[in-house]
Amino acid sequence: MASTSSTLPAGGPWLRVLIVGAALVTVTFGIRQVFGLFVVPMSMALDSGVQMIALAIAVQNLVWGFSSPFFGALADRIGAWKVAMVGAAIYTGGLLSSALIVSPGG
């Protein structure tokens, strides 16, 4: 009886998917993990309390959690790559807007 192995070839599309996925996770989780370090300096720069920044982070976490099933279903319907690109664009817009904000009201 001959044994057949189903090994994937070195490199190929799976390696690209792994690298891009790891980069996305590194960037998004890295930003989320260090954001707490910037709460006090941001609240001082915006002349608002820590509560405003904490509320914004809490709302972001809730939106992320509640929208995950919907974006997962959308990825099943139109493709994960398209949904990931739209998500990356939205995330980039959010980061840019948070960098350009001058007061808690906008």
GROMACS .gro file of C-alpha atoms in nm:
model
  106
    1MET     CA    1   0.000   0.000   0.000
    2ALA     CA    2   0.150   0.327  -0.108
    3SER     CA    3   0.113   0.624   0.115
    4THR     CA    4   0.025   0.953  -0.039
    5SER     CA    5   0.100   1.276   0.132
    6SER     CA    6  -0.095   1.588   0.064
    7THR     CA    7   0.171   1.845   0.135
    8LEU     CA    8   0.138   2.192   0.000
    9PRO     CA    9   0.417   2.320  -0.219
   10ALA     CA   10   0.661   2.563  -0.064
   11GLY     CA   11   0.553   2.918  -0.130
   12GLY     CA   12   0.253   2.958  -0.352
   13PRO     CA   13  -0.071   3.137  -0.275
   14TRP     CA   14  -0.103   3.002   0.080
   15LEU     CA   15   0.221   3.165   0.187
   16ARG     CA   16   0.099   3.499   0.049
   17VAL     CA   17  -0.232   3.464   0.234
   18LEU     CA   18  -0.047   3.381   0.555
   19ILE     CA   19   0.185   3.680   0.527
   20VAL     CA   20  -0.093   3.928   0.441
   21GLY     CA   21  -0.315   3.793   0.718
   22ALA     CA   22  -0.033   3.814   0.972
   23ALA     CA   23   0.040   4.171   0.866
   24LEU     CA   24  -0.326   4.272   0.906
   25VAL     CA   25  -0.347   4.112   1.251
   26THR     CA   26  -0.018   4.270   1.358
   27VAL     CA   27  -0.122   4.620   1.255
   28THR     CA   28  -0.476   4.613   1.391
   29PHE     CA   29  -0.403   4.435   1.717
   30GLY     CA   30  -0.083   4.632   1.769
   31ILE     CA   31  -0.275   4.957   1.748
   32ARG     CA   32  -0.543   4.824   1.981
   33GLN     CA   33  -0.291   4.699   2.238
   34VAL     CA   34  -0.093   5.023   2.269
   35PHE     CA   35  -0.390   5.258   2.249
   36GLY     CA   36  -0.427   5.256   2.627
   37LEU     CA   37  -0.087   5.420   2.659
   38PHE     CA   38  -0.216   5.723   2.473
   39VAL     CA   39  -0.543   5.777   2.662
   40VAL     CA   40  -0.407   6.024   2.916
   41PRO     CA   41  -0.194   6.225   2.668
   42MET     CA   42  -0.487   6.238   2.424
   43SER     CA   43  -0.729   6.354   2.691
   44MET     CA   44  -0.482   6.624   2.796
   45ALA     CA   45  -0.426   6.734   2.436
   46LEU     CA   46  -0.799   6.747   2.366
   47ASP     CA   47  -0.867   6.914   2.701
   48SER     CA   48  -1.127   6.654   2.792
   49GLY     CA   49  -1.157   6.387   3.053
   50VAL     CA   50  -1.032   6.033   3.021
   51GLN     CA   51  -1.398   5.931   3.014
   52MET     CA   52  -1.447   6.067   2.660
   53ILE     CA   53  -1.154   5.868   2.523
   54ALA     CA   54  -1.259   5.557   2.715
   55LEU     CA   55  -1.615   5.592   2.584
   56ALA     CA   56  -1.487   5.619   2.226
   57ILE     CA   57  -1.278   5.304   2.271
   58ALA     CA   58  -1.574   5.122   2.427
   59VAL     CA   59  -1.805   5.220   2.140
   60GLN     CA   60  -1.544   5.106   1.889
   61ASN     CA   61  -1.517   4.768   2.062
   62LEU     CA   62  -1.894   4.726   2.066
   63VAL     CA   63  -1.930   4.819   1.699
   64TRP     CA   64  -1.650   4.579   1.608
   65GLY     CA   65  -1.808   4.297   1.805
   66PHE     CA   66  -2.164   4.349   1.683
   67SER     CA   67  -2.065   4.399   1.319
   68SER     CA   68  -1.840   4.092   1.294
   69PRO     CA   69  -2.117   3.843   1.210
   70PHE     CA   70  -2.256   4.073   0.942
   71PHE     CA   71  -1.919   4.130   0.778
   72GLY     CA   72  -1.848   3.757   0.801
   73ALA     CA   73  -2.169   3.685   0.612
   74LEU     CA   74  -2.083   3.955   0.361
   75ALA     CA   75  -1.740   3.797   0.312
   76ASP     CA   76  -1.908   3.463   0.242
   77ARG     CA   77  -2.130   3.631  -0.015
   78ILE     CA   78  -1.896   3.864  -0.206
   79GLY     CA   79  -1.551   3.738  -0.106
   80ALA     CA   80  -1.319   3.785   0.187
   81TRP     CA   81  -1.066   3.991  -0.009
   82LYS     CA   82  -1.320   4.260  -0.101
   83VAL     CA   83  -1.452   4.281   0.254
   84ALA     CA   84  -1.098   4.298   0.393
   85MET     CA   85  -1.012   4.585   0.160
   86VAL     CA   86  -1.327   4.777   0.255
   87GLY     CA   87  -1.250   4.712   0.622
   88ALA     CA   88  -0.892   4.831   0.576
   89ALA     CA   89  -1.018   5.150   0.411
   90ILE     CA   90  -1.266   5.215   0.693
   91TYR     CA   91  -0.999   5.143   0.955
   92THR     CA   92  -0.754   5.378   0.781
   93GLY     CA   93  -1.019   5.649   0.768
   94GLY     CA   94  -1.087   5.608   1.137
   95LEU     CA   95  -0.719   5.630   1.224
   96LEU     CA   96  -0.675   5.939   1.008
   97SER     CA   97  -0.978   6.108   1.160
   98SER     CA   98  -0.857   6.032   1.512
   99ALA     CA   99  -0.517   6.178   1.424
  100LEU     CA  100  -0.673   6.497   1.286
  101ILE     CA  101  -0.931   6.557   1.560
  102VAL     CA  102  -0.889   6.883   1.748
  103SER     CA  103  -1.169   6.865   2.004
  104PRO     CA  104  -1.400   6.599   2.149
  105GLY     CA  105  -1.684   6.733   1.936
  106GLY     CA  106  -1.486   6.709   1.613
   0.00000   0.00000   0.00000
